CSV table of C-alpha atoms in Angstrom, one decimal:
chain,number,residue,atom,x,y,z
A,196,UNK,CA,-14.1,27.3,-6.7
A,197,UNK,CA,-15.6,24.3,-5.1
A,198,UNK,CA,-14.2,22.9,-2.0
A,199,UNK,CA,-12.4,19.5,-1.6
A,200,UNK,CA,-11.6,17.4,1.6
A,201,UNK,CA,-8.6,15.4,0.8
A,202,UNK,CA,-7.6,12.8,3.3
A,203,UNK,CA,-4.5,10.6,3.2
A,204,UNK,CA,-2.3,8.7,5.6
A,205,UNK,CA,0.9,10.5,4.7
A,206,UNK,CA,2.1,13.8,3.7
A,207,UNK,CA,1.9,14.0,0.0
A,208,UNK,CA,5.3,15.4,-0.4
A,209,UNK,CA,8.1,15.0,-1.3
A,210,UNK,CA,6.7,12.7,-3.9
A,211,UNK,CA,9.9,10.1,-3.5
A,212,UNK,CA,8.1,6.8,-3.2
A,213,UNK,CA,5.0,5.3,-4.8
A,214,UNK,CA,1.9,6.3,-2.6
A,215,UNK,CA,3.2,9.7,-2.2
A,216,UNK,CA,4.0,10.1,-5.8
A,217,UNK,CA,0.5,9.4,-6.5
A,218,UNK,CA,-0.9,11.5,-3.8
A,219,UNK,CA,1.0,14.4,-4.8
A,220,UNK,CA,0.0,14.1,-8.5
A,221,UNK,CA,-3.7,13.9,-7.8
A,222,UNK,CA,-3.7,16.7,-5.2
A,223,UNK,CA,-1.9,18.9,-7.7
A,224,UNK,CA,-4.7,17.9,-10.4
A,225,UNK,CA,-7.8,18.3,-8.1
A,226,UNK,CA,-6.4,21.7,-6.8
A,227,UNK,CA,-6.8,23.2,-10.1
A,228,UNK,CA,-10.6,22.7,-9.5
A,229,UNK,CA,-11.2,22.9,-5.9
A,230,UNK,CA,-9.9,24.6,-2.8
A,231,UNK,CA,-8.2,21.8,-0.9
A,232,UNK,CA,-8.7,21.2,2.7
A,233,UNK,CA,-5.9,18.4,3.6
A,234,UNK,CA,-5.8,16.1,6.5
A,235,UNK,CA,-2.9,13.6,6.7
A,236,UNK,CA,-0.3,12.3,8.9
A,237,UNK,CA,3.3,12.7,9.1
A,238,UNK,CA,5.1,9.5,10.0
A,239,UNK,CA,8.7,10.2,8.9
A,240,UNK,CA,10.7,12.7,10.9
A,241,UNK,CA,12.4,13.7,7.6
A,242,UNK,CA,9.1,14.9,6.1
A,243,UNK,CA,8.4,17.3,8.7
A,244,UNK,CA,10.4,20.0,7.0
A,245,UNK,CA,8.0,19.7,4.1
A,246,UNK,CA,4.8,20.7,6.0
A,247,UNK,CA,5.2,24.5,5.1
A,248,UNK,CA,5.3,23.4,1.3
A,249,UNK,CA,2.0,21.5,1.4
A,250,UNK,CA,0.4,23.9,3.5
A,251,UNK,CA,0.9,26.5,0.6
A,252,UNK,CA,-1.0,24.1,-1.6
A,253,UNK,CA,-4.3,24.1,0.4
A,254,UNK,CA,-6.9,26.2,1.6
A,255,UNK,CA,-6.5,24.6,5.0
A,256,UNK,CA,-4.6,21.7,6.7
A,257,UNK,CA,-3.9,19.3,9.3
A,258,UNK,CA,-1.0,17.5,9.9
A,259,UNK,CA,-0.9,14.7,12.6
A,260,UNK,CA,2.5,13.9,13.8
A,261,UNK,CA,2.7,9.8,13.8
A,262,UNK,CA,5.4,8.0,15.9
A,263,UNK,CA,5.3,4.7,14.2
A,264,UNK,CA,6.8,2.5,17.1
A,265,UNK,CA,3.8,4.1,19.5
A,266,UNK,CA,1.3,3.6,16.8
A,267,UNK,CA,2.5,-0.1,16.3
A,268,UNK,CA,1.9,-0.7,19.8
A,269,UNK,CA,-1.4,1.1,19.9
A,270,UNK,CA,-2.9,-0.9,16.9
A,271,UNK,CA,-2.9,-3.9,19.2
A,272,UNK,CA,-6.1,-2.7,20.7
A,273,UNK,CA,-7.6,-3.6,17.6
A,274,UNK,CA,-7.3,-7.3,18.7
A,275,UNK,CA,-9.8,-6.1,21.5
A,276,UNK,CA,-12.0,-3.8,19.7
A,277,UNK,CA,-12.4,-6.3,16.7
A,278,UNK,CA,-11.0,-3.5,14.5
A,279,UNK,CA,-8.4,-4.2,11.6
A,280,UNK,CA,-4.8,-3.4,13.0
A,281,UNK,CA,-3.7,-1.0,10.4
A,282,UNK,CA,-6.9,1.2,10.8
A,283,UNK,CA,-6.0,1.7,14.4
A,284,UNK,CA,-2.6,2.4,13.4
A,285,UNK,CA,-3.5,5.3,11.5
A,286,UNK,CA,-6.0,6.9,13.7
A,287,UNK,CA,-5.2,10.2,15.4
A,288,UNK,CA,-7.9,12.0,17.7
A,289,UNK,CA,-6.7,15.4,16.7
A,290,UNK,CA,-7.2,14.5,12.8
A,291,UNK,CA,-10.7,12.9,13.8
A,292,UNK,CA,-11.8,16.4,15.5
A,293,UNK,CA,-10.4,18.4,12.3
A,294,UNK,CA,-12.2,16.1,9.8
A,295,UNK,CA,-15.5,16.6,11.8
A,296,UNK,CA,-14.9,20.5,11.9
A,297,UNK,CA,-14.4,20.9,8.1
A,298,UNK,CA,-17.5,18.7,7.4
A,299,UNK,CA,-19.4,20.9,9.6
A,300,UNK,CA,-18.1,24.5,8.8
A,301,UNK,CA,-16.4,24.0,5.4
A,302,UNK,CA,-19.2,21.8,4.1
A,303,UNK,CA,-17.1,20.4,1.2
A,304,UNK,CA,-18.3,19.7,-2.2
A,305,UNK,CA,-16.4,16.5,-2.5
A,306,UNK,CA,-14.5,14.1,-0.3
A,307,UNK,CA,-11.4,12.2,-1.5
A,308,UNK,CA,-9.7,9.8,0.7
A,309,UNK,CA,-6.8,8.0,-0.2
A,310,UNK,CA,-6.4,4.3,1.1
A,311,UNK,CA,-8.9,2.1,3.1
A,312,UNK,CA,-7.3,2.9,6.4
A,313,UNK,CA,-8.3,6.3,6.1
A,314,UNK,CA,-11.9,5.8,5.0
A,315,UNK,CA,-13.3,5.2,8.7
A,316,UNK,CA,-12.5,8.9,9.3
A,317,UNK,CA,-15.5,9.8,7.1
A,318,UNK,CA,-17.6,6.6,6.9
A,319,UNK,CA,-18.8,6.9,10.1
A,320,UNK,CA,-19.9,10.6,10.0
A,321,UNK,CA,-22.7,12.1,8.5
A,322,UNK,CA,-22.0,13.6,5.3
A,323,UNK,CA,-23.7,15.2,2.2
A,324,UNK,CA,-21.0,15.3,-0.3
A,325,UNK,CA,-20.1,12.5,-2.7
A,326,UNK,CA,-17.2,10.2,-1.5
A,327,UNK,CA,-14.3,9.1,-3.7
A,328,UNK,CA,-12.0,6.4,-2.2
A,329,UNK,CA,-8.6,5.6,-3.9
A,330,UNK,CA,-8.3,2.3,-2.6
A,331,UNK,CA,-5.1,2.0,-5.0
A,332,UNK,CA,-4.6,-1.7,-4.5
A,333,UNK,CA,-6.6,-4.3,-2.7
A,334,UNK,CA,-4.9,-4.3,0.6
A,335,UNK,CA,-6.7,-7.4,1.9
A,336,UNK,CA,-5.1,-9.5,-0.8
A,337,UNK,CA,-1.5,-8.0,0.1
A,338,UNK,CA,-2.3,-9.1,4.1
A,339,UNK,CA,-3.5,-12.5,2.6
A,340,UNK,CA,-0.2,-12.9,0.6
A,341,UNK,CA,2.1,-12.3,3.7
A,342,UNK,CA,0.3,-14.8,5.8
A,343,UNK,CA,1.3,-17.2,3.3
A,344,UNK,CA,5.0,-16.6,3.6
A,345,UNK,CA,5.0,-16.3,7.3
A,346,UNK,CA,4.8,-18.9,10.3
A,347,UNK,CA,2.8,-18.5,13.3
A,348,UNK,CA,1.6,-16.3,15.1
A,349,UNK,CA,2.3,-13.6,12.3
A,350,UNK,CA,0.5,-15.8,9.6
A,351,UNK,CA,-2.6,-15.8,12.1
A,352,UNK,CA,-2.3,-12.0,12.5
A,353,UNK,CA,-2.1,-11.3,8.7
A,354,UNK,CA,-4.9,-13.4,8.0
A,355,UNK,CA,-6.9,-11.7,10.4
A,356,UNK,CA,-5.9,-8.4,9.0
A,357,UNK,CA,-6.9,-9.6,5.4
A,358,UNK,CA,-10.5,-10.7,6.7
A,359,UNK,CA,-10.9,-7.3,8.5
A,360,UNK,CA,-9.9,-5.0,5.7
A,361,UNK,CA,-11.7,-7.3,3.3
A,362,UNK,CA,-14.7,-6.2,5.3
A,363,UNK,CA,-13.8,-2.6,5.2
A,364,UNK,CA,-13.5,-2.8,1.5
A,365,UNK,CA,-17.0,-4.2,1.1
A,366,UNK,CA,-18.2,-1.1,3.2
A,367,UNK,CA,-16.3,1.3,0.9
A,368,UNK,CA,-17.8,-0.3,-1.8
A,369,UNK,CA,-21.6,-0.1,-0.6
A,370,UNK,CA,-20.9,3.6,0.8
A,371,UNK,CA,-18.7,5.3,-1.6
A,372,UNK,CA,-19.7,7.2,-4.8
A,373,UNK,CA,-16.7,6.0,-6.3
A,374,UNK,CA,-14.2,3.2,-5.6
A,375,UNK,CA,-10.8,3.7,-7.3
A,376,UNK,CA,-7.8,1.3,-8.2
A,377,UNK,CA,-4.3,1.8,-9.7
A,378,UNK,CA,-4.9,-1.0,-12.3
A,379,UNK,CA,-7.6,-2.4,-14.4
A,380,UNK,CA,-6.7,-6.1,-13.0
A,381,UNK,CA,-7.1,-4.7,-9.3
A,382,UNK,CA,-10.3,-3.0,-10.3
A,383,UNK,CA,-11.7,-6.1,-12.0
A,384,UNK,CA,-10.8,-8.3,-8.9
A,385,UNK,CA,-12.8,-5.9,-6.8
A,386,UNK,CA,-15.6,-5.9,-9.2
A,387,UNK,CA,-15.8,-9.9,-9.0
A,388,UNK,CA,-16.0,-9.5,-5.2
A,389,UNK,CA,-18.5,-6.8,-5.2
A,390,UNK,CA,-20.5,-7.4,-8.5
A,391,UNK,CA,-23.4,-5.3,-6.9
A,392,UNK,CA,-21.4,-2.1,-6.8
A,393,UNK,CA,-19.2,-2.8,-10.2
A,394,UNK,CA,-20.6,0.3,-11.8
A,395,UNK,CA,-19.2,2.5,-9.1
A,396,UNK,CA,-15.3,0.9,-9.4
A,397,UNK,CA,-12.8,2.3,-11.8
A,398,UNK,CA,-9.2,2.5,-12.1
A,399,UNK,CA,-6.8,5.4,-12.7
A,400,UNK,CA,-3.2,4.4,-13.7
A,401,UNK,CA,0.1,5.8,-12.0
A,402,UNK,CA,2.2,7.7,-14.6
A,403,UNK,CA,5.6,9.2,-14.5
A,404,UNK,CA,7.0,12.9,-14.6
A,405,UNK,CA,8.5,12.8,-17.9
A,406,UNK,CA,10.6,15.8,-17.5
A,407,UNK,CA,12.2,14.6,-14.2
A,408,UNK,CA,12.9,11.2,-15.4
A,409,UNK,CA,14.6,12.2,-18.6
A,410,UNK,CA,17.5,10.1,-20.0
A,411,UNK,CA,18.7,13.3,-21.8
A,412,UNK,CA,19.7,14.8,-18.1
A,413,UNK,CA,23.3,14.2,-17.2
A,414,UNK,CA,24.1,12.9,-13.7
A,415,UNK,CA,27.4,12.2,-12.3
A,416,UNK,CA,27.8,8.4,-11.5
A,417,UNK,CA,27.2,7.2,-8.0
A,418,UNK,CA,29.2,4.1,-8.4
A,419,UNK,CA,31.9,2.6,-10.5
A,420,UNK,CA,31.1,2.1,-14.1
A,421,UNK,CA,33.6,-0.2,-15.0
A,422,UNK,CA,31.7,-3.1,-14.0
A,423,UNK,CA,28.1,-4.1,-14.5
A,424,UNK,CA,25.8,-2.5,-12.0
A,425,UNK,CA,22.1,-3.4,-11.3
A,426,UNK,CA,19.8,-1.0,-9.3
A,427,UNK,CA,16.6,-1.5,-7.1
A,428,UNK,CA,14.9,1.4,-6.0
A,429,UNK,CA,12.1,1.8,-3.5
A,430,UNK,CA,11.3,2.1,0.3
A,431,UNK,CA,13.5,-0.7,2.2
A,432,UNK,CA,11.5,-1.1,4.9
A,433,UNK,CA,8.5,-2.6,3.0
A,434,UNK,CA,8.1,-6.3,3.2
A,435,UNK,CA,7.7,-6.8,-0.3
A,436,UNK,CA,10.6,-5.0,-1.3
A,437,UNK,CA,12.9,-6.4,1.5
A,438,UNK,CA,11.8,-9.8,-0.2
A,439,UNK,CA,12.6,-9.0,-3.5
A,440,UNK,CA,16.1,-7.6,-3.0
A,441,UNK,CA,16.9,-10.6,-0.6
A,442,UNK,CA,15.8,-13.0,-3.3
A,443,UNK,CA,18.0,-11.1,-6.1
A,444,UNK,CA,21.2,-10.6,-3.8
A,445,UNK,CA,21.3,-14.2,-2.5
A,446,UNK,CA,20.0,-16.3,-5.4
A,447,UNK,CA,20.3,-14.2,-8.5
A,448,UNK,CA,23.2,-12.1,-8.4
A,449,UNK,CA,25.8,-14.9,-7.8
A,450,UNK,CA,25.0,-16.3,-11.1
A,451,UNK,CA,25.0,-13.0,-12.6
A,452,UNK,CA,28.7,-12.4,-11.4
A,453,UNK,CA,29.7,-16.0,-12.5
A,454,UNK,CA,29.1,-14.1,-16.2
A,455,UNK,CA,29.8,-10.8,-15.4
A,456,UNK,CA,32.8,-10.6,-13.0
A,457,UNK,CA,32.6,-7.7,-10.3
A,458,UNK,CA,29.0,-7.1,-11.2
A,459,UNK,CA,27.2,-5.1,-8.5
A,460,UNK,CA,23.7,-4.7,-6.9
A,461,UNK,CA,22.9,-1.3,-5.4
A,462,UNK,CA,19.7,-1.3,-3.1
A,463,UNK,CA,18.7,2.2,-3.3
A,464,UNK,CA,15.9,3.4,-0.8
A,465,UNK,CA,15.0,4.8,2.5
A,466,UNK,CA,14.7,3.1,5.8
A,467,UNK,CA,16.5,-0.2,5.2
A,468,UNK,CA,15.4,-2.9,7.3
A,469,UNK,CA,17.8,-5.0,9.0
A,470,UNK,CA,17.7,-8.1,6.7
A,471,UNK,CA,18.4,-5.7,4.1
A,472,UNK,CA,21.3,-3.9,5.7
A,473,UNK,CA,22.8,-7.4,6.3
A,474,UNK,CA,22.9,-8.1,2.3
A,475,UNK,CA,25.8,-5.6,2.3
A,476,UNK,CA,27.8,-8.2,3.7
A,477,UNK,CA,27.4,-10.3,0.3
A,478,UNK,CA,30.1,-9.7,-2.4
A,479,UNK,CA,29.1,-6.8,-4.6
A,480,UNK,CA,25.9,-5.7,-2.8
A,481,UNK,CA,25.7,-2.2,-1.7
A,482,UNK,CA,22.9,-0.7,0.5
A,483,UNK,CA,22.5,3.0,0.3
A,484,UNK,CA,19.9,4.0,2.5
A,485,UNK,CA,17.8,7.4,1.7
A,486,UNK,CA,19.5,9.1,-1.4
A,487,UNK,CA,18.9,12.9,-2.2
A,488,UNK,CA,18.2,11.9,-5.9
A,489,UNK,CA,17.5,8.3,-7.3
A,490,UNK,CA,18.0,9.2,-10.8
A,491,UNK,CA,21.9,9.0,-11.0
A,492,UNK,CA,21.5,5.4,-9.7
A,493,UNK,CA,19.0,4.5,-12.6
A,494,UNK,CA,20.8,6.7,-15.3
A,495,UNK,CA,24.0,4.6,-15.2
A,496,UNK,CA,22.5,1.3,-14.2
A,497,UNK,CA,23.4,-1.6,-16.9
A,498,UNK,CA,19.8,-2.8,-15.9
A,499,UNK,CA,17.0,-1.8,-13.4
A,500,UNK,CA,15.6,-4.9,-11.6
A,501,UNK,CA,12.2,-5.4,-10.0
A,502,UNK,CA,12.3,-9.0,-8.7
A,503,UNK,CA,8.8,-8.9,-7.0
A,504,UNK,CA,7.4,-11.9,-5.7
A,505,UNK,CA,4.8,-10.3,-3.5
A,506,UNK,CA,3.1,-7.4,-5.3
A,507,UNK,CA,-0.1,-5.3,-5.9
A,508,UNK,CA,-0.8,-2.7,-8.5
A,509,UNK,CA,1.7,-0.9,-10.5
A,510,UNK,CA,5.4,-0.9,-9.6
A,511,UNK,CA,6.5,2.7,-9.9
A,512,UNK,CA,10.1,1.6,-10.0
A,513,UNK,CA,9.7,0.0,-13.3
A,514,UNK,CA,7.8,2.9,-15.0
A,515,UNK,CA,10.5,5.2,-13.7
A,516,UNK,CA,13.2,3.0,-15.0
A,517,UNK,CA,11.6,2.6,-18.4
A,518,UNK,CA,11.2,6.5,-18.5
A,519,UNK,CA,15.0,6.8,-18.1
A,520,UNK,CA,15.5,4.3,-20.9
A,521,UNK,CA,17.2,2.0,-19.0
A,522,UNK,CA,17.0,-1.9,-19.7
A,523,UNK,CA,14.6,-3.3,-17.2
A,524,UNK,CA,13.9,-7.0,-15.7
A,525,UNK,CA,10.8,-8.0,-14.2
A,526,UNK,CA,9.0,-10.8,-12.6
A,527,UNK,CA,5.4,-11.4,-13.5
A,528,UNK,CA,4.2,-9.8,-10.4
A,529,UNK,CA,6.1,-6.5,-11.1
A,530,UNK,CA,4.7,-6.3,-14.7
A,531,UNK,CA,0.9,-6.3,-13.5
A,532,UNK,CA,-0.8,-3.3,-14.5
A,533,UNK,CA,1.7,-2.1,-17.0
A,534,UNK,CA,1.2,-2.3,-20.7
A,535,UNK,CA,4.7,-3.3,-22.0
A,536,UNK,CA,5.8,-6.0,-24.3
A,537,UNK,CA,8.3,-8.4,-22.9
A,538,UNK,CA,11.2,-8.9,-25.0
A,539,UNK,CA,11.0,-5.6,-26.8
A,540,UNK,CA,10.4,-3.0,-24.1
A,541,UNK,CA,11.6,-4.7,-21.1
A,542,UNK,CA,12.8,-8.4,-20.0
A,543,UNK,CA,10.4,-10.9,-18.0
A,544,UNK,CA,11.8,-13.6,-16.0
A,545,UNK,CA,10.6,-15.8,-12.9
A,546,UNK,CA,13.2,-18.2,-11.9
A,547,UNK,CA,16.7,-17.3,-10.6
A,548,UNK,CA,18.4,-18.7,-13.7
A,549,UNK,CA,16.0,-16.9,-16.1
A,550,UNK,CA,16.1,-13.6,-14.2
A,551,UNK,CA,20.2,-14.1,-14.2
A,552,UNK,CA,20.4,-14.6,-17.8
A,553,UNK,CA,18.0,-11.5,-18.6
A,554,UNK,CA,20.3,-9.3,-16.2
A,555,UNK,CA,23.4,-10.5,-18.3
A,556,UNK,CA,21.6,-9.9,-21.6
A,557,UNK,CA,21.3,-6.2,-20.4
A,558,UNK,CA,25.1,-5.6,-20.7
A,559,UNK,CA,25.4,-6.3,-24.2
A,560,UNK,CA,25.2,-3.1,-26.5
A,561,UNK,CA,21.9,-4.3,-28.3
A,562,UNK,CA,20.0,-3.8,-24.9
A,563,UNK,CA,20.2,-0.1,-25.5
A,564,UNK,CA,17.4,-0.4,-28.0
A,565,UNK,CA,15.4,-2.1,-25.2
A,566,UNK,CA,15.6,0.9,-23.1
A,567,UNK,CA,14.9,3.3,-26.0
A,568,UNK,CA,11.7,1.3,-26.8
A,569,UNK,CA,10.7,1.4,-23.0
A,570,UNK,CA,10.9,5.2,-23.0
A,571,UNK,CA,8.9,5.5,-25.9
A,572,UNK,CA,6.1,3.3,-24.4
A,573,UNK,CA,6.0,5.3,-21.1
A,574,UNK,CA,5.7,8.6,-23.1
A,575,UNK,CA,2.9,7.3,-25.2
A,576,UNK,CA,1.0,5.8,-22.3
A,577,UNK,CA,2.1,6.8,-18.9
A,578,UNK,CA,2.5,10.6,-18.8
A,579,UNK,CA,0.6,12.0,-15.5
A,580,UNK,CA,-1.6,14.1,-17.3
A,581,UNK,CA,-3.0,11.3,-19.5
A,582,UNK,CA,-3.7,9.4,-16.4
A,583,UNK,CA,-5.4,12.1,-14.4
A,584,UNK,CA,-7.5,13.2,-17.1
A,585,UNK,CA,-10.0,10.3,-15.9
A,586,UNK,CA,-10.5,12.2,-12.7
A,587,UNK,CA,-12.0,15.0,-14.8
A,588,UNK,CA,-14.7,12.5,-16.3
A,589,UNK,CA,-15.6,11.3,-12.6
């Protein structure tokens, strides 16, 4: 078999959140054709126990332990060196040496890099193999969005990061053989920014494991079901998710509870930040932290909500809720990249009042048809095998 160098900023297992789901599915697909040499960082202590599982999937591997607190402090060196802070954050000297050794001794036939932050591991080295970089989203745009919602000094830091990452993205456009994105919209934005390299820019959408997220499976309810329950799933230390649940809990849920007394909001996801934990003091709000299985929370929900006000690419939480045939309420940002019909396959709303009314609509018996239509859409267009076929063409 041909040989593949696969670099990613997080161990691609377990596939329990957005980027790790995508990493794992791509890894599983590519290893059908390649002996995989995997280099990654492990930034969550809970993931250390999965190292042996991932090792078994690879011809060779390197797992760099990353202490997020120390890495955050160390990333400030980027202010002196002129580098993007997030690039310095994910830099590991041991992984750098391992990458050089793999390039020299294994001589891979293809190099696959997940995220712009990992690209410097190979961009600065001599290489002969084709290079594919999965940027997923335009991170520079994400940092720019952050700068608009923060005051000094963080707005300055985020603007600087947006500028530095944009420079890195431009370099990737020039030097990589393929630049991939998770949605057609993200790819089109990059092509507009880098028109000279538009022929090397493509998109591969995310998908859903339809056998895992199956509404026919039975789960015991994780909460009382004699009231309306709304669920948000995701990593709860991720700023856009923190903003989304804060907006919903503080602004939307009180309106919902006036029409649906006792309605509850369940925030299910790992590492809840302090502002998220504080939301548990509000009436009807529950913060679970990490859960062993997210599916029961979705399966018994009156509605799944994605009230994203800052978002890039595709929201896996939306696809998973649709796959579980649950009525789903989204903002315009959360719908980006998902080909679903608002009003018949999910509900789209933007203002607090409109979002609350959409949630209330999920509580009527007719909403079941909305969930069934959502499942049909995902089965037709978002099964992982269909999405990953695009790699075969590349």
